[in-house]
Short mmCIF file of N, CA, C and O in Angstrom, two decimals:
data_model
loop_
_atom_site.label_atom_id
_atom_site.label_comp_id
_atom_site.label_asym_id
_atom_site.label_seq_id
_atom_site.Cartn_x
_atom_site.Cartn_y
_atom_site.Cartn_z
N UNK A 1 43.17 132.03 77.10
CA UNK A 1 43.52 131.82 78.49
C UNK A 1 43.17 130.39 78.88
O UNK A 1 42.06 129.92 78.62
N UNK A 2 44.10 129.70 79.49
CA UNK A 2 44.40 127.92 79.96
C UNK A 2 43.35 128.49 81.16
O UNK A 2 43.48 129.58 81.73
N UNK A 3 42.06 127.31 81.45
CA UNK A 3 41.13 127.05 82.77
C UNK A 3 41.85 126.92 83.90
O UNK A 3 42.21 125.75 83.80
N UNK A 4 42.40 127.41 85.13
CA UNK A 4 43.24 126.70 86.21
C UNK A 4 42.82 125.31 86.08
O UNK A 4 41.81 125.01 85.44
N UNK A 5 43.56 124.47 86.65
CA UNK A 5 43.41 122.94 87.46
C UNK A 5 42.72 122.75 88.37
O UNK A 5 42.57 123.68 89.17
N UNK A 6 42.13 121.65 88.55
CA UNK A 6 41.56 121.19 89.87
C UNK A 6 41.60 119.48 89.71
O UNK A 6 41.08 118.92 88.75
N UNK A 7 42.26 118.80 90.73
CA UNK A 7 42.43 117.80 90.71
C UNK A 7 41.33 116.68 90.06
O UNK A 7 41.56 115.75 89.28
N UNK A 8 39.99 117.13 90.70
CA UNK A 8 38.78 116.47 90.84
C UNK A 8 38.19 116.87 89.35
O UNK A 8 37.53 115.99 88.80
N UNK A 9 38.31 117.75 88.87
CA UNK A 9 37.71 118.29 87.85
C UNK A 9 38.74 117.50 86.42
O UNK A 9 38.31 117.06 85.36
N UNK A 10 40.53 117.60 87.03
CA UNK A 10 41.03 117.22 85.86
C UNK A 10 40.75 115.34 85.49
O UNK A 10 40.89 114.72 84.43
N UNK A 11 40.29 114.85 86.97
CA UNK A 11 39.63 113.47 86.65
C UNK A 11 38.69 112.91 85.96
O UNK A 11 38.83 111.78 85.51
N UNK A 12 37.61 113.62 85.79
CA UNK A 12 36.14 113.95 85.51
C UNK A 12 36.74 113.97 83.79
O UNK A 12 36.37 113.18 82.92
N UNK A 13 37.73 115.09 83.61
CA UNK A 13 37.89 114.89 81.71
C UNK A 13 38.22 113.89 81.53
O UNK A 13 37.73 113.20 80.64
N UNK A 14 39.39 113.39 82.53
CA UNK A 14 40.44 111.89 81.91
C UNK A 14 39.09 111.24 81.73
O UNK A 14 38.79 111.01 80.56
N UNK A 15 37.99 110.80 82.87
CA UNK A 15 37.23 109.45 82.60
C UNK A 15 36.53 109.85 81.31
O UNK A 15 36.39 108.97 80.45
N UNK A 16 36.01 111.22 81.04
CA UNK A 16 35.28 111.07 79.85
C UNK A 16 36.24 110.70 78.60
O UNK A 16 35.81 109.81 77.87
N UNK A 17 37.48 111.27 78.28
CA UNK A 17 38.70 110.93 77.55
C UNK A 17 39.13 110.05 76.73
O UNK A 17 39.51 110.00 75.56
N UNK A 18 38.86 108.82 78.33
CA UNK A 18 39.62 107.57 77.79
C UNK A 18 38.56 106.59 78.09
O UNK A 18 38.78 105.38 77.97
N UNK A 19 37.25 107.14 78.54
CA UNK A 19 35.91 106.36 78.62
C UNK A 19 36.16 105.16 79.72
O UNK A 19 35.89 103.97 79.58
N UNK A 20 36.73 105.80 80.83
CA UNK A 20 37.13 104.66 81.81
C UNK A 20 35.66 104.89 83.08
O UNK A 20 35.95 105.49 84.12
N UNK A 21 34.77 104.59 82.98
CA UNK A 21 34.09 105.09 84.35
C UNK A 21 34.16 104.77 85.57
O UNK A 21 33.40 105.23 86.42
N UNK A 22 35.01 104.03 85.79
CA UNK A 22 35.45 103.55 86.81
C UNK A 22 36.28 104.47 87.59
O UNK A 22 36.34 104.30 88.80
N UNK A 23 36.90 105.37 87.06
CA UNK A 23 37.49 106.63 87.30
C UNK A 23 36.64 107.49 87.87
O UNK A 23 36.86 108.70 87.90
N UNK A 24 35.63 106.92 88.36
CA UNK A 24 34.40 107.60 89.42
C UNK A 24 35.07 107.49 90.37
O UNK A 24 35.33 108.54 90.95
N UNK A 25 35.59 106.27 90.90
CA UNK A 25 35.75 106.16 91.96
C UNK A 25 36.66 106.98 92.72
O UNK A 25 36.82 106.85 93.94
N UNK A 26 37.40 108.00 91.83
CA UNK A 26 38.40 108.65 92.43
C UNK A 26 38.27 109.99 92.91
O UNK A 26 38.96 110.67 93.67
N UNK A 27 36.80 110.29 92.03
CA UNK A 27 36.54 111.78 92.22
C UNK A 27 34.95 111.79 92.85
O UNK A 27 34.70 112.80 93.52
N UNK A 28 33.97 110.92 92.74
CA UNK A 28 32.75 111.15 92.79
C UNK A 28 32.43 110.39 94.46
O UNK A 28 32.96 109.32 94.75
N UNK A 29 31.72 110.95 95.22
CA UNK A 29 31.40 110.15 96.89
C UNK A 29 30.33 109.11 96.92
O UNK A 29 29.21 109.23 96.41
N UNK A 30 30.82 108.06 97.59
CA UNK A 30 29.54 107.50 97.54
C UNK A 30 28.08 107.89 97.97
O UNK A 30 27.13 107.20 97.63
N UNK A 31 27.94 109.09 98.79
CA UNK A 31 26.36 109.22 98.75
C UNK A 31 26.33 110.35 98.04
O UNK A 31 25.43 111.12 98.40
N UNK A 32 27.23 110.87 96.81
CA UNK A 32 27.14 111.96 95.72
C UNK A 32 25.24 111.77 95.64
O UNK A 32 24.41 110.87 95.70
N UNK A 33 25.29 113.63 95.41
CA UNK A 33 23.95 114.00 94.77
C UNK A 33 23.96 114.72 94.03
O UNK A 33 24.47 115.83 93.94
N UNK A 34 23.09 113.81 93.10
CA UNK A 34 22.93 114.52 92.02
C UNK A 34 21.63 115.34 91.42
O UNK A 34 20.59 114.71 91.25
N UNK A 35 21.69 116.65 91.13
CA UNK A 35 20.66 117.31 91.20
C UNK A 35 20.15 117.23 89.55
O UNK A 35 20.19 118.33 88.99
N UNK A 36 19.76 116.30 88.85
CA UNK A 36 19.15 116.07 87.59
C UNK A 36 18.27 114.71 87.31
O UNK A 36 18.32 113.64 87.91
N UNK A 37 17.41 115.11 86.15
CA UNK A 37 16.67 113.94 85.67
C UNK A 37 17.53 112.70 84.94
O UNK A 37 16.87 111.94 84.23
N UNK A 38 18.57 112.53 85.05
CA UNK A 38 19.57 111.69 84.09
C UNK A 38 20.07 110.68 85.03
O UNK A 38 19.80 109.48 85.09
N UNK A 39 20.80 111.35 85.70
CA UNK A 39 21.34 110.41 86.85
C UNK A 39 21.07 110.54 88.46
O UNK A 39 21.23 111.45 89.28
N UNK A 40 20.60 109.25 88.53
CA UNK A 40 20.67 109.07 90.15
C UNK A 40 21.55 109.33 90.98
O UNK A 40 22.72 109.55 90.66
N UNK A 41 21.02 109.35 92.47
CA UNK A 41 22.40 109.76 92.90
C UNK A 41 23.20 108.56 93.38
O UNK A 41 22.81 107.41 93.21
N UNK A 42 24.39 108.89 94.02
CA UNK A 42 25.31 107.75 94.04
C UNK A 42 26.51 107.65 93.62
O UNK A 42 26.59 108.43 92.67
N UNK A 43 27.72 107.03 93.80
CA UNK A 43 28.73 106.74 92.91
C UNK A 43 28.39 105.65 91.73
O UNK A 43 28.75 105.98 90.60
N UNK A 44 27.70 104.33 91.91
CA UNK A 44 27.54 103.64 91.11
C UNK A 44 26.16 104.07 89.83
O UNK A 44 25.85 103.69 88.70
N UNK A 45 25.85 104.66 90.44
CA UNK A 45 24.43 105.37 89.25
C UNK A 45 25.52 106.03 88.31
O UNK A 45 25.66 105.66 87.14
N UNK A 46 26.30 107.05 88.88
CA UNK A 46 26.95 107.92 88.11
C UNK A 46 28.16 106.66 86.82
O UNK A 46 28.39 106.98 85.65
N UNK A 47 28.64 105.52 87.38
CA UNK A 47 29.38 104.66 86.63
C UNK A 47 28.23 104.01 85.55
O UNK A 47 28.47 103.63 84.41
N UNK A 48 27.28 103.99 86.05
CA UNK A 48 26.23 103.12 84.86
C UNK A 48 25.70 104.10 83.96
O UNK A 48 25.48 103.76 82.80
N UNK A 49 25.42 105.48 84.40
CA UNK A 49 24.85 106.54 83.31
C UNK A 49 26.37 106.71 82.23
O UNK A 49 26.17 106.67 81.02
N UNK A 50 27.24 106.82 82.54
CA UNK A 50 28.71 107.31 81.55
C UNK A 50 29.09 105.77 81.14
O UNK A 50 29.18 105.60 79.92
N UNK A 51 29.37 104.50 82.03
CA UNK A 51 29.37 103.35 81.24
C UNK A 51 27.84 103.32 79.66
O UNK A 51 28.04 102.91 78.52
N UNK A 52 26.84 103.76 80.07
CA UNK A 52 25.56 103.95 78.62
C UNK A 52 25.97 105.21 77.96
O UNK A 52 25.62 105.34 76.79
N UNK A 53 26.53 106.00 78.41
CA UNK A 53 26.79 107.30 77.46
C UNK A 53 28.07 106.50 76.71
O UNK A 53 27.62 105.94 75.71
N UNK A 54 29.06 106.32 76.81
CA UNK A 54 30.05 105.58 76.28
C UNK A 54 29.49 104.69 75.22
O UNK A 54 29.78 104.81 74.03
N UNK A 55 28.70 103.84 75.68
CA UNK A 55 28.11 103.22 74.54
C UNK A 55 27.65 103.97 73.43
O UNK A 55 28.33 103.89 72.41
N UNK A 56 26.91 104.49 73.42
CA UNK A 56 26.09 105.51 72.54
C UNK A 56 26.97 106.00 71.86
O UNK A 56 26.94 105.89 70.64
N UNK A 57 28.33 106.93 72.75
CA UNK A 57 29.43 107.97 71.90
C UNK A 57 30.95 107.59 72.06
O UNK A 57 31.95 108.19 72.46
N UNK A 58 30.68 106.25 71.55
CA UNK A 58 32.43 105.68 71.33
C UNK A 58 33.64 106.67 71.28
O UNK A 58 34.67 106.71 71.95
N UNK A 59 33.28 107.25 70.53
CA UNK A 59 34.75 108.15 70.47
C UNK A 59 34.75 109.66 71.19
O UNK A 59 35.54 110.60 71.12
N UNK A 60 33.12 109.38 72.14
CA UNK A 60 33.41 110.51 73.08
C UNK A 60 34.69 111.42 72.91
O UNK A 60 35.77 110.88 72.66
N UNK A 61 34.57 112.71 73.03
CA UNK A 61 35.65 113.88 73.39
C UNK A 61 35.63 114.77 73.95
O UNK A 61 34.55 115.19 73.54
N UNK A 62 36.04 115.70 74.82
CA UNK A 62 35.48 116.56 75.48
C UNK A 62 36.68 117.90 76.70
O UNK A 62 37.68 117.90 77.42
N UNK A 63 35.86 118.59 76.30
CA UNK A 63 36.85 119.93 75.94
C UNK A 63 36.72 120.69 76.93
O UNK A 63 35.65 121.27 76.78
N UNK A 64 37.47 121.20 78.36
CA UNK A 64 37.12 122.12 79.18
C UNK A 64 37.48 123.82 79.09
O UNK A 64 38.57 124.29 79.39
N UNK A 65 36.46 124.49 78.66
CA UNK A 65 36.56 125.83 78.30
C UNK A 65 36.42 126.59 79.08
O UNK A 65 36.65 127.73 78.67
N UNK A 66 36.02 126.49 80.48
CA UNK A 66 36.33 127.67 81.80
C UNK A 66 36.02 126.63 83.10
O UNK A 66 35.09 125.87 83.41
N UNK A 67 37.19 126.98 83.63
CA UNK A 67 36.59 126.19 85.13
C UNK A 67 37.04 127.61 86.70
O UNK A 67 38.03 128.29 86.94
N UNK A 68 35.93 127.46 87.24
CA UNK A 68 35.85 128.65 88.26
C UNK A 68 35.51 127.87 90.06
O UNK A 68 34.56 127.39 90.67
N UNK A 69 36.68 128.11 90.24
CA UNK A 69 36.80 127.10 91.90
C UNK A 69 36.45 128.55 92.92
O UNK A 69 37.04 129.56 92.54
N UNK A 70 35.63 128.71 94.07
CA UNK A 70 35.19 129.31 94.88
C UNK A 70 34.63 128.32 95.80
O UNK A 70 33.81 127.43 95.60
N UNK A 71 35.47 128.78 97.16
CA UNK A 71 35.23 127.89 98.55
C UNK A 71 35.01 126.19 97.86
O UNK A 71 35.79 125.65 97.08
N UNK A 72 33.71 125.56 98.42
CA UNK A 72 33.57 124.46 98.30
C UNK A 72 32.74 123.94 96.78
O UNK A 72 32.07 122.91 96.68
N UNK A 73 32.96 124.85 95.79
CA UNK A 73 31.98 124.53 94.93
C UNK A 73 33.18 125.13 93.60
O UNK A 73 34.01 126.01 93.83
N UNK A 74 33.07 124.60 92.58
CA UNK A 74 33.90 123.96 91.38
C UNK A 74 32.95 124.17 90.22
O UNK A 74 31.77 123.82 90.34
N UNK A 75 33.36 124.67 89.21
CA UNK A 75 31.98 125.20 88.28
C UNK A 75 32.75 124.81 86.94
O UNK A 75 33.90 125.19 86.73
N UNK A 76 32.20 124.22 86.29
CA UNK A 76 32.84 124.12 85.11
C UNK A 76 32.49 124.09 83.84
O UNK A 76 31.46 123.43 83.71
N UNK A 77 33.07 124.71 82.39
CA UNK A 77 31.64 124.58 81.45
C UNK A 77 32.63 123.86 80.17
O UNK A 77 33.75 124.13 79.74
N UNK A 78 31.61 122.78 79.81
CA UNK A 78 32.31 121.85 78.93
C UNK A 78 31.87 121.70 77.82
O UNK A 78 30.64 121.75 77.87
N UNK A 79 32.41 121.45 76.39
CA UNK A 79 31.73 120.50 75.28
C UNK A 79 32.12 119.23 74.56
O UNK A 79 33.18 118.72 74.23
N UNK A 80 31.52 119.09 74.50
CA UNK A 80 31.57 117.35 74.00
C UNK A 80 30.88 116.79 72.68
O UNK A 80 29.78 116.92 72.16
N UNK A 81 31.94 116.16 72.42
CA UNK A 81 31.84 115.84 71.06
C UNK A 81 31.58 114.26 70.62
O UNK A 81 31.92 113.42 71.45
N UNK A 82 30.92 113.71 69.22
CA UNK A 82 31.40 112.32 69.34
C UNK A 82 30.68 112.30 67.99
O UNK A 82 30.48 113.24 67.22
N UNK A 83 30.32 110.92 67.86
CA UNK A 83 29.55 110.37 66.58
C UNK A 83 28.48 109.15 66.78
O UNK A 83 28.96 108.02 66.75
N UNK A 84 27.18 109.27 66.95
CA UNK A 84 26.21 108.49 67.74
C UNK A 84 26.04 107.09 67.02
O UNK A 84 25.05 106.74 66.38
N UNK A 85 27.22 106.32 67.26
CA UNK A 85 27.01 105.07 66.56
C UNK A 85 26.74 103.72 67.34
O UNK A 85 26.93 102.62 66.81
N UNK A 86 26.23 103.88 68.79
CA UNK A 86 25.29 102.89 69.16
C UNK A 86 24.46 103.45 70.30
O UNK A 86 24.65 104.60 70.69
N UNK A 87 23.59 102.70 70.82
CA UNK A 87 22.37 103.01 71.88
C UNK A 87 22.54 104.36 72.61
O UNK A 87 23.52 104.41 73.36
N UNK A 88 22.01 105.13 72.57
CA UNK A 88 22.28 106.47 73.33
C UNK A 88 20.72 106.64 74.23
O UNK A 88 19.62 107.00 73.81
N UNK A 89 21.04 106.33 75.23
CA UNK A 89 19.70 107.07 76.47
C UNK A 89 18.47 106.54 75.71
O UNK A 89 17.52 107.31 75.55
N UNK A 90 18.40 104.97 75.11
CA UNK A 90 16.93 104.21 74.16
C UNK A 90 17.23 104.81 72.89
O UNK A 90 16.53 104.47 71.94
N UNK A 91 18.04 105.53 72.74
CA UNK A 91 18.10 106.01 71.14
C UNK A 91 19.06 105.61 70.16
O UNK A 91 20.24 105.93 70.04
N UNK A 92 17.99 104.50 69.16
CA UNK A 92 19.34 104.12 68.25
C UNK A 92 20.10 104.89 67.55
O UNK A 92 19.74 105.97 67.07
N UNK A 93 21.43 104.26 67.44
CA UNK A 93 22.40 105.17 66.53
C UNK A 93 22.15 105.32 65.26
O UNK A 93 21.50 104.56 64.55
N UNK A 94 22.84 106.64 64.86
CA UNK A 94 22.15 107.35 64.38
C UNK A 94 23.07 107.67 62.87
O UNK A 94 22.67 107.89 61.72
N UNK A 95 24.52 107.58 63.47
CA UNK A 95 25.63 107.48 62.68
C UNK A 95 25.88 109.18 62.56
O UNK A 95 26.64 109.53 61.65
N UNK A 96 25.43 109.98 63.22
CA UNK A 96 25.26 111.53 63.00
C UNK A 96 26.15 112.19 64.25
O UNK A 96 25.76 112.08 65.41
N UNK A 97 27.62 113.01 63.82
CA UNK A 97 28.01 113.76 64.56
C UNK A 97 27.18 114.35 66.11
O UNK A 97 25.97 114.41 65.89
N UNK A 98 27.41 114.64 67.09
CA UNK A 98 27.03 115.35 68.13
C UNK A 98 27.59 116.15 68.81
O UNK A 98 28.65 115.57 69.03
N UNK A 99 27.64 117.04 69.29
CA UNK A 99 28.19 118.52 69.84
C UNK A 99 27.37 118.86 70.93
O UNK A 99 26.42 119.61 70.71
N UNK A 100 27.67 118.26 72.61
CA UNK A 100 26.71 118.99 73.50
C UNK A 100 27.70 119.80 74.40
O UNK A 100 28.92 119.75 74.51
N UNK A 101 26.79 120.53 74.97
CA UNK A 101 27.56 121.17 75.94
C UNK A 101 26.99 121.66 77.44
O UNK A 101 25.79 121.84 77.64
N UNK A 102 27.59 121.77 78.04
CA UNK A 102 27.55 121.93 79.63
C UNK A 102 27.85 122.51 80.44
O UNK A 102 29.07 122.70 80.39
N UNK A 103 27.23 123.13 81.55
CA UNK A 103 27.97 123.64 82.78
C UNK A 103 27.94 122.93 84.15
O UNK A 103 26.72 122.91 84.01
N UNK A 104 28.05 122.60 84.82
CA UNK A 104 28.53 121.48 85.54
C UNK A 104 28.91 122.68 86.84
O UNK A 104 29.52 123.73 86.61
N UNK A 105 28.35 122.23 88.30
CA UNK A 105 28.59 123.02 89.37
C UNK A 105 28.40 121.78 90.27
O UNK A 105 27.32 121.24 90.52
N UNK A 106 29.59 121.44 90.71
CA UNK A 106 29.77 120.11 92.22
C UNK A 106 30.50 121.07 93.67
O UNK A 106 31.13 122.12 93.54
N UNK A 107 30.28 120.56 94.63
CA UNK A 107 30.82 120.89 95.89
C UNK A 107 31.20 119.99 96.05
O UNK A 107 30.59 118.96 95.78
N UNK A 108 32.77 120.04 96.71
CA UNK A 108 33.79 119.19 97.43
C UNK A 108 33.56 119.07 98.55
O UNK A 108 32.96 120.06 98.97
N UNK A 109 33.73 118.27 99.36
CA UNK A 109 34.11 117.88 100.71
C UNK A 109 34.64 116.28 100.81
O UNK A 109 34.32 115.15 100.45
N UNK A 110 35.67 117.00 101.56
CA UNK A 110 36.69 115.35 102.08
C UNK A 110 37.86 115.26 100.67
O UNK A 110 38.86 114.55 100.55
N UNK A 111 37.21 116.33 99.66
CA UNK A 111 38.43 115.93 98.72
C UNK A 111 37.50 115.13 97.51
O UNK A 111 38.04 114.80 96.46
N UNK A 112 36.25 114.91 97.75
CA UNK A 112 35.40 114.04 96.48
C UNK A 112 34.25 114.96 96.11
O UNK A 112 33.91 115.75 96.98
N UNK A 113 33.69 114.97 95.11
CA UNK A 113 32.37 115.41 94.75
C UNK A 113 31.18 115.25 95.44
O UNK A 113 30.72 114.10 95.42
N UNK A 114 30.48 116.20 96.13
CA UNK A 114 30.02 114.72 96.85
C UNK A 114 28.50 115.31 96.23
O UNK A 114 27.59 114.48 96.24
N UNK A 115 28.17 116.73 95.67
CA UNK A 115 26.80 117.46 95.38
C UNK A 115 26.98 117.53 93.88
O UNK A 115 28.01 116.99 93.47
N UNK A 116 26.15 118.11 92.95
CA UNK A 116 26.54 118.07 91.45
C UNK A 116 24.87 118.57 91.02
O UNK A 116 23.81 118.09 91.41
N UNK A 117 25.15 119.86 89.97
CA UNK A 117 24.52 120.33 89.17
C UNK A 117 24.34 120.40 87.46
O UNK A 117 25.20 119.95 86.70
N UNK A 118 23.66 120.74 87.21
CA UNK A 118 24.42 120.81 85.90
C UNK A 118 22.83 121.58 84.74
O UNK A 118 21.61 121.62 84.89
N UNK A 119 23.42 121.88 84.07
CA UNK A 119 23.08 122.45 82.49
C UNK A 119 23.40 121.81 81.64
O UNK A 119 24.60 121.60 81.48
N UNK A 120 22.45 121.25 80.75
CA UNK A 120 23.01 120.45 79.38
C UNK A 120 21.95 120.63 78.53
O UNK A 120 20.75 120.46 78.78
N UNK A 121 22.65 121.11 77.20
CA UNK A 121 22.07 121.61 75.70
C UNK A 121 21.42 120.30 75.35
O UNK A 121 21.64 119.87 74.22
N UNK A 122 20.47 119.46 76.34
CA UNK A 122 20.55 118.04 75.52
C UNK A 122 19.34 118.18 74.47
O UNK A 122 19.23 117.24 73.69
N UNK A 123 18.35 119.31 74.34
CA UNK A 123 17.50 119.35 73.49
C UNK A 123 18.03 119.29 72.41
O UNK A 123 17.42 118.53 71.67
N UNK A 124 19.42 120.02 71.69
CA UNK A 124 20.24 120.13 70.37
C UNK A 124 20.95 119.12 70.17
O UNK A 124 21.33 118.84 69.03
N UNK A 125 21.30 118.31 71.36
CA UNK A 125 21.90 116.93 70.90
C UNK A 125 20.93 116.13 70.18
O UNK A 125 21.12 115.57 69.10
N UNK A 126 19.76 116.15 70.96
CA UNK A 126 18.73 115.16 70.09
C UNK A 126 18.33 115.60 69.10
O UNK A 126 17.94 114.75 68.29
N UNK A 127 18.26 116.97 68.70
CA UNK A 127 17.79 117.44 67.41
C UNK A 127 18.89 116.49 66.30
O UNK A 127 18.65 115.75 65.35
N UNK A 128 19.89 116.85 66.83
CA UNK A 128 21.40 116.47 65.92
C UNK A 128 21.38 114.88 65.69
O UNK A 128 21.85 114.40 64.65
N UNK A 129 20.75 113.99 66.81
CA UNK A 129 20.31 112.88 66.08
C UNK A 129 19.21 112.28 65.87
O UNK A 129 18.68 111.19 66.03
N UNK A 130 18.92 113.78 65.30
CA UNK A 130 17.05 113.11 64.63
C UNK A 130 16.07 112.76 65.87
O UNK A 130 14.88 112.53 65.66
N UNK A 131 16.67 112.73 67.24
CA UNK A 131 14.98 112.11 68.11
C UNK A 131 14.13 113.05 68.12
O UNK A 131 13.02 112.68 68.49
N UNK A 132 14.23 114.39 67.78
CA UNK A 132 13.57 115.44 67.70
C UNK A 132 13.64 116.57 66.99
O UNK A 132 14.63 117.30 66.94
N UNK A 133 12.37 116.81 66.29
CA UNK A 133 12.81 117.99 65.08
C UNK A 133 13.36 119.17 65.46
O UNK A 133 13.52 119.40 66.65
N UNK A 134 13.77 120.17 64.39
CA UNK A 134 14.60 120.96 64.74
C UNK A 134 13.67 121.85 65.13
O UNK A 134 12.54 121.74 64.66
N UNK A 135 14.00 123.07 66.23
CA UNK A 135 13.28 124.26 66.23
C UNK A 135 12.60 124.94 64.86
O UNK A 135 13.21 125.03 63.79
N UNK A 136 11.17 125.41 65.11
CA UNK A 136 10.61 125.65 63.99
C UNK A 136 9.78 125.23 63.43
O UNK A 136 8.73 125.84 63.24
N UNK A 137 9.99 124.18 63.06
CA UNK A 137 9.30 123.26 62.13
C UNK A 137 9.71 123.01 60.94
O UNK A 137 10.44 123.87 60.45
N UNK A 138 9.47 122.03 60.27
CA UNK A 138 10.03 121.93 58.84
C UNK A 138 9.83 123.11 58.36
O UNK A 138 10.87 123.47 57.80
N UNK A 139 9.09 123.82 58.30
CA UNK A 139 8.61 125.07 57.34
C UNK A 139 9.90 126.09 57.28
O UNK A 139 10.29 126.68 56.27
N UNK A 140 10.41 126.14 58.50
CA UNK A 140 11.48 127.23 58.87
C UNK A 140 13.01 126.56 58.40
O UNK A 140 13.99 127.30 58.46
N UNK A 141 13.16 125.09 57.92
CA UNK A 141 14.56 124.62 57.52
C UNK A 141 14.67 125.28 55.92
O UNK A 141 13.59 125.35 55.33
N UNK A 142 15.65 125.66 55.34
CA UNK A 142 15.84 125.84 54.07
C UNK A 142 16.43 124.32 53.46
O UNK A 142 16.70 124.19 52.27
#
């Protein structure tokens, strides 16, 4: 089953896509809030955190697997793909595939994003490039 559309939401893939962040400007408000340790809030915080994620995951990709629109709030759950071949969040590249994934919950008003939540597997991303061992401990890897 195809996710319905949502204008704001189908923007949000293009910028990750084609790694344009400037493509904030079309969907994200300027006094956007953002409810996480990653990014500040803002429109321009949000262009400088995905302008450094870009860096990090050049060939960024990213895949929308359910999106659920109710009243003013837009829910969406994503994964993303790439290959960590420069600076990622202080972390050098790594040259090692990555696979994260997400759920993502913004409220509209005026037609822009203007609130934003989110869920992200980022503990398994970093496992995946080495900043942190895997669950377990060595003892438990075969």
């Amino acid at each position: 089953m195809t996710p319905p559309e949502h204008p704001l939401v189908d923007l949000y893939v293009e910028m990750l896509n084609t790694h344009n962040p400037d493509l904030v400007d079309r969907f994200v408000a300027e006094d956007y809030v953002n409810h996480n340790d990653f990014v500040a809030d803002g429109r321009e915080a949000n262009r400088q955190f995905w302008t450094a994620f870009f860096t990090g995951l050049p060939d960024l990709g990213v895949t929308m697997e359910d999106l659920i629109i109710s009243g003013d709030r837009v829910v969406g759950r994503f994964i993303y793909r790439g290959i960590h071949t420069g600076d990622l969040l202080g972390i050098p590249a790594s040259g090692k595939p990555v696979e994260m994934r997400s759920i993502d919950i913004w409220r509209v008003q005026n037609g822009m994003f203007v609130e934003h939540w989110d869920e992200l597997n980022l503990m398994q991303m970093f496992q995946q490039i080495g900043a942190l061992p895997p669950l377990g401990g060595p003892e438990t890897q075969a």
